[in-house]
Coordinates of C-alpha atoms in Angstrom, one line a residue:
Chain A
G329 CA 120.3 104.6 113.6
A330 CA 118.4 103.6 116.7
G331 CA 115.5 102.2 114.9
V332 CA 114.1 101.6 111.4
S333 CA 113.3 104.9 109.8
Q334 CA 110.8 105.4 107.1
S335 CA 110.1 108.5 105.0
P336 CA 107.9 110.3 104.3
R337 CA 105.6 109.6 107.2
Y338 CA 102.6 110.6 105.1
K339 CA 102.3 110.8 101.4
V340 CA 99.3 112.2 99.5
T341 CA 99.4 111.8 95.7
K342 CA 97.2 112.0 92.8
R343 CA 96.2 108.9 90.9
G344 CA 98.6 108.2 88.1
Q345 CA 101.6 109.7 89.8
D346 CA 104.7 107.7 90.8
V347 CA 105.8 107.5 94.4
A348 CA 109.0 106.4 96.1
L349 CA 109.0 105.3 99.7
R350 CA 112.2 105.1 101.6
C351 CA 113.4 102.8 104.4
D352 CA 116.5 103.1 106.4
P353 CA 117.0 100.0 108.4
I354 CA 118.9 99.6 111.7
S355 CA 122.6 99.9 111.0
G356 CA 124.2 96.5 110.3
H357 CA 120.9 94.7 109.7
V358 CA 121.2 92.4 106.8
S359 CA 117.6 91.6 106.0
L360 CA 115.0 94.1 105.0
Y361 CA 111.3 93.5 104.5
W362 CA 108.5 95.5 103.0
Y363 CA 104.9 95.0 104.1
R364 CA 101.6 96.7 103.2
Q365 CA 98.9 97.1 105.8
A366 CA 95.4 98.2 104.8
L367 CA 93.2 99.8 107.4
G368 CA 91.8 97.2 109.8
Q369 CA 94.0 94.4 108.4
G370 CA 97.2 92.8 109.3
P371 CA 100.4 93.5 107.4
E372 CA 100.8 91.8 104.1
F373 CA 104.2 90.7 102.9
L374 CA 105.5 92.3 99.7
T375 CA 109.2 91.6 99.3
Y376 CA 112.5 91.2 101.2
F377 CA 116.2 91.6 100.7
N378 CA 119.3 90.0 102.1
Y379 CA 122.1 92.6 101.7
E380 CA 121.4 94.1 98.2
A381 CA 119.9 91.0 96.8
Q382 CA 116.1 90.7 96.4
Q383 CA 115.3 87.3 97.7
D384 CA 111.6 87.1 97.3
K385 CA 109.2 89.5 95.5
S386 CA 106.3 87.2 95.3
G387 CA 104.1 89.5 97.4
L388 CA 104.4 92.5 95.1
P389 CA 100.8 92.8 93.7
N390 CA 101.7 93.7 90.1
D391 CA 104.5 95.2 88.0
R392 CA 103.8 98.7 89.1
F393 CA 105.5 97.8 92.3
S394 CA 109.2 97.5 92.6
A395 CA 111.9 97.7 95.3
E396 CA 115.6 98.1 95.4
R397 CA 118.4 98.1 97.9
P398 CA 121.4 98.9 95.8
E399 CA 124.0 99.2 98.5
G400 CA 122.6 96.7 101.0
S401 CA 121.3 99.4 103.4
I402 CA 118.6 101.9 102.4
S403 CA 115.8 100.6 100.4
T404 CA 113.2 102.3 98.2
L405 CA 109.8 100.9 97.3
T406 CA 108.5 102.5 94.1
I407 CA 104.9 102.5 93.0
Q408 CA 104.3 103.6 89.4
R409 CA 101.1 105.0 88.1
T410 CA 99.4 104.9 91.5
E411 CA 95.8 103.9 91.9
Q412 CA 93.4 104.5 94.7
R413 CA 93.6 100.9 95.8
D414 CA 97.3 101.4 96.5
S415 CA 96.3 103.5 99.5
A416 CA 97.6 101.8 102.7
M417 CA 100.3 101.9 105.3
Y418 CA 103.6 100.7 103.8
R419 CA 105.8 99.3 106.5
C420 CA 109.5 98.3 106.5
A421 CA 111.2 95.9 108.9
S422 CA 114.7 94.7 109.3
S423 CA 116.5 91.9 111.1
L424 CA 120.1 91.4 112.0
V425 CA 120.9 88.2 110.2
P426 CA 119.5 86.7 107.0
S427 CA 117.0 83.8 107.0
G428 CA 116.2 82.1 110.3
A429 CA 112.6 82.5 111.2
R430 CA 113.6 83.0 114.8
E431 CA 115.2 86.4 114.0
K432 CA 113.3 89.3 115.5
L433 CA 111.9 91.8 113.1
F434 CA 112.2 95.5 113.9
F435 CA 109.4 97.5 112.3
G436 CA 109.5 101.1 111.2
S437 CA 106.6 103.5 111.8
G438 CA 105.5 103.2 108.2
T439 CA 104.5 105.5 105.4
Q440 CA 100.8 106.2 105.1
L441 CA 100.1 106.5 101.4
S442 CA 96.9 108.2 100.2
V443 CA 96.1 108.2 96.5
L444 CA 93.4 110.6 95.6
Chain B
A1190 CA 100.2 78.8 101.6
Q1191 CA 99.9 79.4 105.3
T1192 CA 97.0 81.3 106.6
V1193 CA 96.4 82.9 110.0
T1194 CA 92.9 83.4 111.3
Q1195 CA 91.9 85.6 114.2
S1196 CA 88.2 85.1 114.7
Q1197 CA 87.7 87.9 117.2
P1198 CA 87.7 91.3 115.6
E1199 CA 87.2 93.0 119.0
M1200 CA 87.6 92.0 122.6
S1201 CA 87.0 93.9 125.8
V1202 CA 88.4 93.3 129.3
Q1203 CA 88.1 95.0 132.6
E1204 CA 91.3 96.4 134.1
A1205 CA 93.1 93.9 136.2
E1206 CA 91.2 91.0 134.7
T1207 CA 92.4 88.3 132.3
V1208 CA 91.6 88.1 128.6
T1209 CA 92.5 85.5 126.0
L1210 CA 92.9 86.3 122.3
S1211 CA 92.4 83.5 119.8
C1212 CA 94.5 82.6 116.8
T1213 CA 94.5 79.6 114.5
Y1214 CA 96.7 78.8 111.5
D1215 CA 96.9 76.5 108.7
T1216 CA 100.2 74.9 107.6
S1217 CA 101.6 71.6 106.4
E1218 CA 105.0 72.4 107.9
S1219 CA 106.3 70.9 111.1
D1220 CA 108.9 73.6 111.9
Y1221 CA 107.8 77.2 112.2
Y1222 CA 107.5 80.2 114.6
L1223 CA 104.5 81.9 115.9
F1224 CA 104.3 85.5 117.2
W1225 CA 102.0 88.0 118.8
Y1226 CA 102.5 91.6 117.9
K1227 CA 100.9 94.6 119.5
Q1228 CA 100.0 97.7 117.5
P1229 CA 99.0 100.7 119.7
P1230 CA 97.3 103.8 118.3
S1231 CA 100.8 105.0 117.3
R1232 CA 100.8 102.1 114.8
Q1233 CA 104.1 100.9 115.9
M1234 CA 104.6 97.1 115.7
I1235 CA 105.8 95.7 119.0
L1236 CA 106.7 92.1 119.5
V1237 CA 104.9 90.7 122.5
I1238 CA 105.8 87.1 122.6
R1239 CA 107.3 84.3 120.3
Q1240 CA 106.9 80.6 120.3
E1241 CA 109.0 78.0 118.5
A1242 CA 106.8 75.1 117.2
Y1243 CA 109.3 72.5 118.2
K1244 CA 109.1 73.6 121.9
Q1245 CA 106.3 72.0 123.9
Q1246 CA 106.5 74.5 126.7
N1247 CA 104.3 77.5 126.3
A1248 CA 106.2 80.8 126.1
T1249 CA 105.7 83.4 128.8
E1250 CA 106.7 87.0 129.0
N1251 CA 105.6 88.6 132.3
R1252 CA 101.8 89.1 132.1
F1253 CA 101.7 87.6 128.6
S1254 CA 101.5 83.9 128.0
V1255 CA 100.5 81.6 125.2
N1256 CA 98.5 78.4 124.9
F1257 CA 100.2 76.6 122.0
Q1258 CA 98.3 73.6 120.7
K1259 CA 100.3 72.3 117.8
A1260 CA 97.9 69.5 116.8
A1261 CA 95.0 71.8 116.8
K1262 CA 97.1 74.6 115.1
S1263 CA 96.0 77.0 117.8
F1264 CA 98.0 79.8 119.4
S1265 CA 96.1 81.9 121.8
L1266 CA 97.4 84.8 123.8
K1267 CA 96.5 85.3 127.5
I1268 CA 97.0 88.7 129.1
S1269 CA 96.8 88.6 132.9
D1270 CA 96.2 91.6 135.1
S1271 CA 95.2 93.7 132.1
Q1272 CA 96.4 97.3 132.2
L1273 CA 95.1 100.3 130.3
G1274 CA 98.3 100.4 128.3
D1275 CA 97.4 97.0 126.9
A1276 CA 94.7 98.5 124.7
A1277 CA 95.8 98.0 121.1
M1278 CA 95.4 95.9 118.0
Y1279 CA 97.0 92.5 118.5
F1280 CA 98.2 90.5 115.5
C1281 CA 99.0 86.9 115.4
A1282 CA 101.7 85.9 112.9
Y1283 CA 103.3 82.8 111.4
R1284 CA 106.7 82.5 110.0
S1285 CA 108.0 79.4 108.2
Y1286 CA 111.3 77.9 109.2
N1287 CA 112.4 77.8 105.6
N1288 CA 111.5 81.2 104.3
N1289 CA 111.2 84.7 105.5
D1290 CA 107.8 86.0 104.8
M1291 CA 105.7 86.5 107.9
R1292 CA 101.9 85.9 107.6
F1293 CA 99.7 88.0 109.8
G1294 CA 96.1 87.6 110.9
A1295 CA 93.6 90.3 110.5
G1296 CA 94.0 91.4 114.1
T1297 CA 91.9 91.7 117.3
R1298 CA 91.2 95.1 118.8
L1299 CA 91.5 95.0 122.5
T1300 CA 89.8 97.5 124.7
V1301 CA 90.6 97.8 128.4
K1302 CA 87.9 99.3 130.6
P1303 CA 88.9 101.1 133.8

């Protein structure tokens, strides 16, 4: 696609429910990143993939959070047993080539998650 | 771990004037990249400018320029001839040469007055 696409744009859920957030990176982009952005704060790194391999998940806050990218393209971030503190904008980004800090990240519009 | 600090939660500038946004960072690394991102009300993340730490010359992109002081670990953004469309949140970010996570500051909200 022309840009990084995320769905849904908005997600409202009840505490305790599981949610799955989807990211469709730019076609051909090797690296895919997940960030979380609380209101009034900068994005916080969660995890990233090169192709289908999860390279670093050190930013995932706890074991309720997981991510996958089974075919090296679309990725899903899953939050189990959601809590109110999980409410935030979840943003995906992709880059053309793996590693290399110089590579430009292309960000999606994000999924705004609200846990009631 | 690297940290990025933006000490100005809010800044204001008159249209056509110049404004400077501050950013400092903490790292023990010698090779890294620094970025400024703009986030308008649409909440898109737009790359404004990028600086490689090994380059002494300050990066410039049209009306946007940086003042990179490596020894002081300072990376300020100067916006010249400010326009109404420059109003947004601005995030400073650090990215290590050796890994891929990007660390962001808390942001500075810029208001442009007509």
